[in-house]
């Protein structure tokens, strides 16, 4: 998606250790007009998939997932980061290793909001090593639901997540794929996509 690439080039900040900061339009201040265009694009890309629910993870996935939900006309469920897991058996849970914070945390979704009839689109802001998405897939599997696809705003194509997911046959659509970043010059290289 050209407009997203241009925005990343203009406002993205390349940090050390392969971290791209997009706080001015995606992760802190949010450009909802841009989110609408992203949602339209996901709607087009997943037009042939059966989708009745969107699943994301707190916090930075929630904004984009909510706008996407308006276009898909489905509810959004977000996985919550939790200290105590499954004490009373009322939640599905998985463990996720945070790429940016370098720690492992639990995420949970109430059993009330996922069920075997659900066809789920995962939406998230970034795809790096794929831990966040794989944690959400684990939760979908626990619920006996079906994964219809994964919609990502920014994939870092030089990390392994996208390759792993696509190789296992999952329909992944990333609106911008960064294939390289130079922390010294701040340059960002995008993969050309159809
Ligand atoms: P993964 O689990 O695929 O390794 O990383 C994805 C998660 O880590 C995303 O939910 C995102 O919040 C965070 N993340 C990974 N890489 C970056 C990055 O370069 N910039 C930002 N802002 N977040 C990232």
PDB file of C-alpha atoms and ligand atoms in Angstrom:
ATOM      1  CA  UNK A   1       0.000   0.000   0.000  1.00  0.00           C
ATOM      2  CA  UNK A   2       1.835   3.020  -1.353  1.00  0.00           C
ATOM      3  CA  UNK A   3       0.344   5.585   1.005  1.00  0.00           C
ATOM      4  CA  UNK A   4       1.407   3.594   4.068  1.00  0.00           C
ATOM      5  CA  UNK A   5       4.920   3.132   2.658  1.00  0.00           C
ATOM      6  CA  UNK A   6       5.214   6.863   2.021  1.00  0.00           C
ATOM      7  CA  UNK A   7       4.058   7.616   5.536  1.00  0.00           C
ATOM      8  CA  UNK A   8       6.566   5.184   7.041  1.00  0.00           C
ATOM      9  CA  UNK A   9       9.319   6.747   4.932  1.00  0.00           C
ATOM     10  CA  UNK A  10       8.318  10.249   5.997  1.00  0.00           C
ATOM     11  CA  UNK A  11       7.522   9.746   9.689  1.00  0.00           C
ATOM     12  CA  UNK A  12       9.022   6.381  10.691  1.00  0.00           C
ATOM     13  CA  UNK A  13      12.156   6.445  12.819  1.00  0.00           C
ATOM     14  CA  UNK A  14      14.689   3.633  12.537  1.00  0.00           C
ATOM     15  CA  UNK A  15      15.935   2.635  15.980  1.00  0.00           C
ATOM     16  CA  UNK A  16      18.771   0.289  16.910  1.00  0.00           C
ATOM     17  CA  UNK A  17      18.125  -3.477  17.061  1.00  0.00           C
ATOM     18  CA  UNK A  18      15.732  -3.497  14.106  1.00  0.00           C
ATOM     19  CA  UNK A  19      12.975  -1.495  15.757  1.00  0.00           C
ATOM     20  CA  UNK A  20      10.909   0.870  13.644  1.00  0.00           C
ATOM     21  CA  UNK A  21       9.100   3.618  15.554  1.00  0.00           C
ATOM     22  CA  UNK A  22       5.827   4.814  14.081  1.00  0.00           C
ATOM     23  CA  UNK A  23       4.493   6.616  17.121  1.00  0.00           C
ATOM     24  CA  UNK A  24       3.290   9.661  15.224  1.00  0.00           C
ATOM     25  CA  UNK A  25       0.607   7.861  13.185  1.00  0.00           C
ATOM     26  CA  UNK A  26       0.154   4.263  14.381  1.00  0.00           C
ATOM     27  CA  UNK A  27       1.379   3.384  17.863  1.00  0.00           C
ATOM     28  CA  UNK A  28       0.730   6.459  19.983  1.00  0.00           C
ATOM     29  CA  UNK A  29      -0.872   9.285  18.003  1.00  0.00           C
ATOM     30  CA  UNK A  30      -3.224   7.560  15.557  1.00  0.00           C
ATOM     31  CA  UNK A  31      -4.115   8.722  12.046  1.00  0.00           C
ATOM     32  CA  UNK A  32      -7.636   7.368  11.733  1.00  0.00           C
ATOM     33  CA  UNK A  33      -7.990   8.559   8.110  1.00  0.00           C
ATOM     34  CA  UNK A  34      -5.022   6.367   7.250  1.00  0.00           C
ATOM     35  CA  UNK A  35      -6.502   3.499   9.309  1.00  0.00           C
ATOM     36  CA  UNK A  36      -9.650   3.727   7.136  1.00  0.00           C
ATOM     37  CA  UNK A  37      -7.620   3.364   3.969  1.00  0.00           C
ATOM     38  CA  UNK A  38      -5.781   0.404   5.510  1.00  0.00           C
ATOM     39  CA  UNK A  39      -9.092  -1.189   6.458  1.00  0.00           C
ATOM     40  CA  UNK A  40     -10.393  -0.758   2.896  1.00  0.00           C
ATOM     41  CA  UNK A  41      -7.282  -2.470   1.619  1.00  0.00           C
ATOM     42  CA  UNK A  42      -7.642  -5.447   4.002  1.00  0.00           C
ATOM     43  CA  UNK A  43     -11.314  -5.689   3.013  1.00  0.00           C
ATOM     44  CA  UNK A  44     -10.271  -5.938  -0.642  1.00  0.00           C
ATOM     45  CA  UNK A  45      -7.448  -8.411   0.033  1.00  0.00           C
ATOM     46  CA  UNK A  46      -9.589 -10.732   2.168  1.00  0.00           C
ATOM     47  CA  UNK A  47     -12.718 -10.441   0.051  1.00  0.00           C
ATOM     48  CA  UNK A  48     -12.837 -14.193  -0.630  1.00  0.00           C
ATOM     49  CA  UNK A  49     -12.400 -15.241   3.000  1.00  0.00           C
ATOM     50  CA  UNK A  50     -15.224 -16.036   5.382  1.00  0.00           C
ATOM     51  CA  UNK A  51     -14.794 -13.712   8.361  1.00  0.00           C
ATOM     52  CA  UNK A  52     -17.185 -13.127  11.263  1.00  0.00           C
ATOM     53  CA  UNK A  53     -14.776 -11.846  13.909  1.00  0.00           C
ATOM     54  CA  UNK A  54     -11.524  -9.936  14.220  1.00  0.00           C
ATOM     55  CA  UNK A  55      -8.961 -10.879  16.861  1.00  0.00           C
ATOM     56  CA  UNK A  56      -6.117  -8.609  17.919  1.00  0.00           C
ATOM     57  CA  UNK A  57      -3.860  -8.033  20.896  1.00  0.00           C
ATOM     58  CA  UNK A  58      -3.647  -5.118  23.273  1.00  0.00           C
ATOM     59  CA  UNK A  59      -2.630  -2.393  23.050  1.00  0.00           C
ATOM     60  CA  UNK A  60      -1.455  -1.223  19.656  1.00  0.00           C
ATOM     61  CA  UNK A  61      -3.569  -3.626  17.575  1.00  0.00           C
ATOM     62  CA  UNK A  62      -6.849  -2.353  18.991  1.00  0.00           C
ATOM     63  CA  UNK A  63      -7.158   0.933  17.074  1.00  0.00           C
ATOM     64  CA  UNK A  64      -6.531  -0.552  13.625  1.00  0.00           C
ATOM     65  CA  UNK A  65      -8.669  -3.604  14.388  1.00  0.00           C
ATOM     66  CA  UNK A  66     -11.635  -1.433  15.399  1.00  0.00           C
ATOM     67  CA  UNK A  67     -11.523   0.563  12.178  1.00  0.00           C
ATOM     68  CA  UNK A  68     -11.126  -2.654  10.162  1.00  0.00           C
ATOM     69  CA  UNK A  69     -14.152  -4.079  11.968  1.00  0.00           C
ATOM     70  CA  UNK A  70     -16.293  -1.237  10.647  1.00  0.00           C
ATOM     71  CA  UNK A  71     -15.461  -2.311   7.103  1.00  0.00           C
ATOM     72  CA  UNK A  72     -15.953  -6.042   7.742  1.00  0.00           C
ATOM     73  CA  UNK A  73     -19.093  -5.407   9.868  1.00  0.00           C
ATOM     74  CA  UNK A  74     -17.919  -7.814  12.550  1.00  0.00           C
ATOM     75  CA  UNK A  75     -17.012  -7.521  16.251  1.00  0.00           C
ATOM     76  CA  UNK A  76     -13.449  -7.206  17.517  1.00  0.00           C
ATOM     77  CA  UNK A  77     -12.033  -9.240  20.377  1.00  0.00           C
ATOM     78  CA  UNK A  78      -8.671  -8.308  21.822  1.00  0.00           C
ATOM     79  CA  UNK A  79      -6.381 -10.629  23.752  1.00  0.00           C
ATOM     80  CA  UNK A  80      -5.561  -9.102  27.122  1.00  0.00           C
ATOM     81  CA  UNK A  81      -2.186  -9.186  28.754  1.00  0.00           C
ATOM     82  CA  UNK A  82      -2.688 -10.905  32.089  1.00  0.00           C
ATOM     83  CA  UNK A  83      -0.744 -11.748  35.208  1.00  0.00           C
ATOM     84  CA  UNK A  84      -2.916 -14.636  36.395  1.00  0.00           C
ATOM     85  CA  UNK A  85      -3.980 -17.180  33.811  1.00  0.00           C
ATOM     86  CA  UNK A  86      -6.867 -19.578  33.682  1.00  0.00           C
ATOM     87  CA  UNK A  87      -7.337 -19.881  37.410  1.00  0.00           C
ATOM     88  CA  UNK A  88     -11.020 -20.634  36.954  1.00  0.00           C
ATOM     89  CA  UNK A  89     -10.848 -22.104  33.449  1.00  0.00           C
ATOM     90  CA  UNK A  90     -12.844 -19.260  31.930  1.00  0.00           C
ATOM     91  CA  UNK A  91     -10.192 -18.074  29.505  1.00  0.00           C
ATOM     92  CA  UNK A  92      -8.114 -19.329  26.604  1.00  0.00           C
ATOM     93  CA  UNK A  93      -4.483 -18.361  27.089  1.00  0.00           C
ATOM     94  CA  UNK A  94      -1.070 -18.418  25.470  1.00  0.00           C
ATOM     95  CA  UNK A  95       2.396 -17.065  26.115  1.00  0.00           C
ATOM     96  CA  UNK A  96       3.994 -14.454  23.898  1.00  0.00           C
ATOM     97  CA  UNK A  97       7.552 -13.220  23.792  1.00  0.00           C
ATOM     98  CA  UNK A  98       7.612  -9.484  23.202  1.00  0.00           C
ATOM     99  CA  UNK A  99      10.036  -8.446  20.475  1.00  0.00           C
ATOM    100  CA  UNK A 100      10.298  -4.830  21.602  1.00  0.00           C
ATOM    101  CA  UNK A 101      10.204  -5.384  25.377  1.00  0.00           C
ATOM    102  CA  UNK A 102      12.205  -8.638  25.403  1.00  0.00           C
ATOM    103  CA  UNK A 103      10.021 -10.425  27.925  1.00  0.00           C
ATOM    104  CA  UNK A 104       7.423 -13.162  28.020  1.00  0.00           C
ATOM    105  CA  UNK A 105       3.847 -12.399  28.980  1.00  0.00           C
ATOM    106  CA  UNK A 106       0.532 -14.225  29.079  1.00  0.00           C
ATOM    107  CA  UNK A 107      -2.426 -13.222  26.978  1.00  0.00           C
ATOM    108  CA  UNK A 108      -5.979 -14.335  27.589  1.00  0.00           C
ATOM    109  CA  UNK A 109      -9.342 -14.257  25.833  1.00  0.00           C
ATOM    110  CA  UNK A 110     -12.573 -15.066  27.611  1.00  0.00           C
ATOM    111  CA  UNK A 111     -14.169 -18.317  26.435  1.00  0.00           C
ATOM    112  CA  UNK A 112     -17.408 -16.349  26.045  1.00  0.00           C
ATOM    113  CA  UNK A 113     -16.100 -14.509  22.988  1.00  0.00           C
ATOM    114  CA  UNK A 114     -14.569 -17.254  20.839  1.00  0.00           C
ATOM    115  CA  UNK A 115     -16.311 -20.413  19.723  1.00  0.00           C
ATOM    116  CA  UNK A 116     -15.938 -23.220  17.159  1.00  0.00           C
ATOM    117  CA  UNK A 117     -18.253 -21.498  14.627  1.00  0.00           C
ATOM    118  CA  UNK A 118     -15.983 -18.448  14.387  1.00  0.00           C
ATOM    119  CA  UNK A 119     -13.971 -17.621  11.242  1.00  0.00           C
ATOM    120  CA  UNK A 120     -11.337 -15.241  12.451  1.00  0.00           C
ATOM    121  CA  UNK A 121      -9.190 -12.557  10.897  1.00  0.00           C
ATOM    122  CA  UNK A 122      -6.170 -11.613  13.029  1.00  0.00           C
ATOM    123  CA  UNK A 123      -5.139  -7.958  12.753  1.00  0.00           C
ATOM    124  CA  UNK A 124      -1.949  -6.528  14.242  1.00  0.00           C
ATOM    125  CA  UNK A 125       0.316  -3.529  13.767  1.00  0.00           C
ATOM    126  CA  UNK A 126       3.647  -5.297  13.271  1.00  0.00           C
ATOM    127  CA  UNK A 127       4.852  -8.729  12.240  1.00  0.00           C
ATOM    128  CA  UNK A 128       8.446  -9.444  13.259  1.00  0.00           C
ATOM    129  CA  UNK A 129       9.302 -12.933  14.509  1.00  0.00           C
ATOM    130  CA  UNK A 130       5.660 -13.931  14.546  1.00  0.00           C
ATOM    131  CA  UNK A 131       5.328 -14.642  18.295  1.00  0.00           C
ATOM    132  CA  UNK A 132       2.312 -12.390  18.798  1.00  0.00           C
ATOM    133  CA  UNK A 133       0.420 -13.851  15.832  1.00  0.00           C
ATOM    134  CA  UNK A 134       1.356 -17.416  16.761  1.00  0.00           C
ATOM    135  CA  UNK A 135       0.088 -16.826  20.302  1.00  0.00           C
ATOM    136  CA  UNK A 136      -3.229 -15.648  18.873  1.00  0.00           C
ATOM    137  CA  UNK A 137      -3.373 -18.682  16.562  1.00  0.00           C
ATOM    138  CA  UNK A 138      -2.879 -20.929  19.598  1.00  0.00           C
ATOM    139  CA  UNK A 139      -5.876 -19.271  21.250  1.00  0.00           C
ATOM    140  CA  UNK A 140      -7.976 -19.732  18.080  1.00  0.00           C
ATOM    141  CA  UNK A 141      -7.010 -23.413  18.033  1.00  0.00           C
ATOM    142  CA  UNK A 142      -7.880 -23.834  21.720  1.00  0.00           C
ATOM    143  CA  UNK A 143     -11.315 -22.427  20.934  1.00  0.00           C
ATOM    144  CA  UNK A 144     -11.751 -24.827  18.000  1.00  0.00           C
ATOM    145  CA  UNK A 145     -12.344 -21.812  15.743  1.00  0.00           C
ATOM    146  CA  UNK A 146     -11.035 -21.304  12.185  1.00  0.00           C
ATOM    147  CA  UNK A 147      -8.285 -18.894  11.162  1.00  0.00           C
ATOM    148  CA  UNK A 148      -9.302 -17.099   7.948  1.00  0.00           C
ATOM    149  CA  UNK A 149      -6.255 -14.869   7.591  1.00  0.00           C
ATOM    150  CA  UNK A 150      -3.758 -12.479   9.123  1.00  0.00           C
ATOM    151  CA  UNK A 151      -3.770  -8.764   8.269  1.00  0.00           C
ATOM    152  CA  UNK A 152      -0.670  -6.824   9.249  1.00  0.00           C
ATOM    153  CA  UNK A 153       0.082  -3.127   8.886  1.00  0.00           C
ATOM    154  CA  UNK A 154       3.893  -3.342   8.794  1.00  0.00           C
ATOM    155  CA  UNK A 155       5.807  -6.569   8.297  1.00  0.00           C
ATOM    156  CA  UNK A 156       9.538  -6.590   8.851  1.00  0.00           C
ATOM    157  CA  UNK A 157      10.338  -8.989   6.042  1.00  0.00           C
ATOM    158  CA  UNK A 158      13.893  -9.552   7.201  1.00  0.00           C
ATOM    159  CA  UNK A 159      12.566 -11.274  10.327  1.00  0.00           C
ATOM    160  CA  UNK A 160      11.192 -14.785  10.226  1.00  0.00           C
ATOM    161  CA  UNK A 161       7.490 -14.386  11.157  1.00  0.00           C
ATOM    162  CA  UNK A 162       5.974 -13.770   7.711  1.00  0.00           C
ATOM    163  CA  UNK A 163       7.892 -16.637   6.129  1.00  0.00           C
ATOM    164  CA  UNK A 164       6.871 -19.093   8.871  1.00  0.00           C
ATOM    165  CA  UNK A 165       3.194 -18.169   8.637  1.00  0.00           C
ATOM    166  CA  UNK A 166       3.050 -18.248   4.815  1.00  0.00           C
ATOM    167  CA  UNK A 167       4.913 -21.567   4.704  1.00  0.00           C
ATOM    168  CA  UNK A 168       2.268 -23.099   6.932  1.00  0.00           C
ATOM    169  CA  UNK A 169      -0.382 -22.078   4.397  1.00  0.00           C
ATOM    170  CA  UNK A 170      -1.819 -19.097   6.254  1.00  0.00           C
ATOM    171  CA  UNK A 171      -3.227 -16.229   4.174  1.00  0.00           C
ATOM    172  CA  UNK A 172      -1.080 -13.285   5.316  1.00  0.00           C
ATOM    173  CA  UNK A 173      -1.554  -9.778   3.920  1.00  0.00           C
ATOM    174  CA  UNK A 174       0.912  -7.120   5.038  1.00  0.00           C
ATOM    175  CA  UNK A 175       0.179  -3.624   3.784  1.00  0.00           C
ATOM    176  CA  UNK A 176       3.860  -2.650   3.849  1.00  0.00           C
ATOM    177  CA  UNK A 177       6.821  -5.016   3.961  1.00  0.00           C
ATOM    178  CA  UNK A 178      10.119  -3.539   5.118  1.00  0.00           C
ATOM    179  CA  UNK A 179      13.020  -5.569   3.771  1.00  0.00           C
ATOM    180  CA  UNK A 180      15.774  -3.519   5.354  1.00  0.00           C
ATOM    181  CA  UNK A 181      16.472  -0.481   7.504  1.00  0.00           C
ATOM    182  CA  UNK A 182      19.615   1.520   8.042  1.00  0.00           C
ATOM    183  CA  UNK A 183      19.823   2.995  11.566  1.00  0.00           C
ATOM    184  CA  UNK A 184      22.640   5.350  10.546  1.00  0.00           C
ATOM    185  CA  UNK A 185      21.026   6.946   7.507  1.00  0.00           C
ATOM    186  CA  UNK A 186      17.421   6.259   8.565  1.00  0.00           C
ATOM    187  CA  UNK A 187      16.743   4.703   5.150  1.00  0.00           C
ATOM    188  CA  UNK A 188      13.949   2.142   4.855  1.00  0.00           C
ATOM    189  CA  UNK A 189      13.693  -0.344   1.966  1.00  0.00           C
ATOM    190  CA  UNK A 190      10.332  -1.792   0.966  1.00  0.00           C
ATOM    191  CA  UNK A 191       9.537  -5.034  -0.836  1.00  0.00           C
ATOM    192  CA  UNK A 192       7.592  -4.363  -4.019  1.00  0.00           C
ATOM    193  CA  UNK A 193       4.150  -5.912  -3.848  1.00  0.00           C
ATOM    194  CA  UNK A 194       1.418  -6.262  -6.499  1.00  0.00           C
TER     195      UNK A 194
HETATM  196  P1  LIG B   1       6.542 -10.510  16.803  1.00  0.00           P
HETATM  197  O1  LIG B   1       5.704 -11.115  17.890  1.00  0.00           O
HETATM  198  O2  LIG B   1       6.055 -10.802  15.415  1.00  0.00           O
HETATM  199  O3  LIG B   1       8.009 -10.787  16.974  1.00  0.00           O
HETATM  200  O4  LIG B   1       6.426  -8.935  16.998  1.00  0.00           O
HETATM  201  C1  LIG B   1       5.204  -8.302  16.793  1.00  0.00           C
HETATM  202  C2  LIG B   1       4.795  -7.462  17.960  1.00  0.00           C
HETATM  203  O5  LIG B   1       5.917  -6.752  18.501  1.00  0.00           O
HETATM  204  C3  LIG B   1       3.818  -6.433  17.482  1.00  0.00           C
HETATM  205  O6  LIG B   1       2.594  -6.657  18.165  1.00  0.00           O
HETATM  206  C4  LIG B   1       4.423  -5.086  17.837  1.00  0.00           C
HETATM  207  O7  LIG B   1       3.682  -4.494  18.873  1.00  0.00           O
HETATM  208  C5  LIG B   1       5.813  -5.367  18.321  1.00  0.00           C
HETATM  209  N1  LIG B   1       6.862  -4.986  17.346  1.00  0.00           N
HETATM  210  C6  LIG B   1       7.730  -5.819  16.724  1.00  0.00           C
HETATM  211  N2  LIG B   1       8.614  -5.139  15.990  1.00  0.00           N
HETATM  212  C7  LIG B   1       8.305  -3.835  16.131  1.00  0.00           C
HETATM  213  C8  LIG B   1       8.883  -2.630  15.600  1.00  0.00           C
HETATM  214  O8  LIG B   1       9.872  -2.609  14.853  1.00  0.00           O
HETATM  215  N3  LIG B   1       8.275  -1.475  15.952  1.00  0.00           N
HETATM  216  C9  LIG B   1       7.185  -1.434  16.774  1.00  0.00           C
HETATM  217  N4  LIG B   1       6.656  -0.248  17.041  1.00  0.00           N
HETATM  218  N5  LIG B   1       6.628  -2.554  17.301  1.00  0.00           N
HETATM  219  C10 LIG B   1       7.180  -3.745  16.987  1.00  0.00           C
END
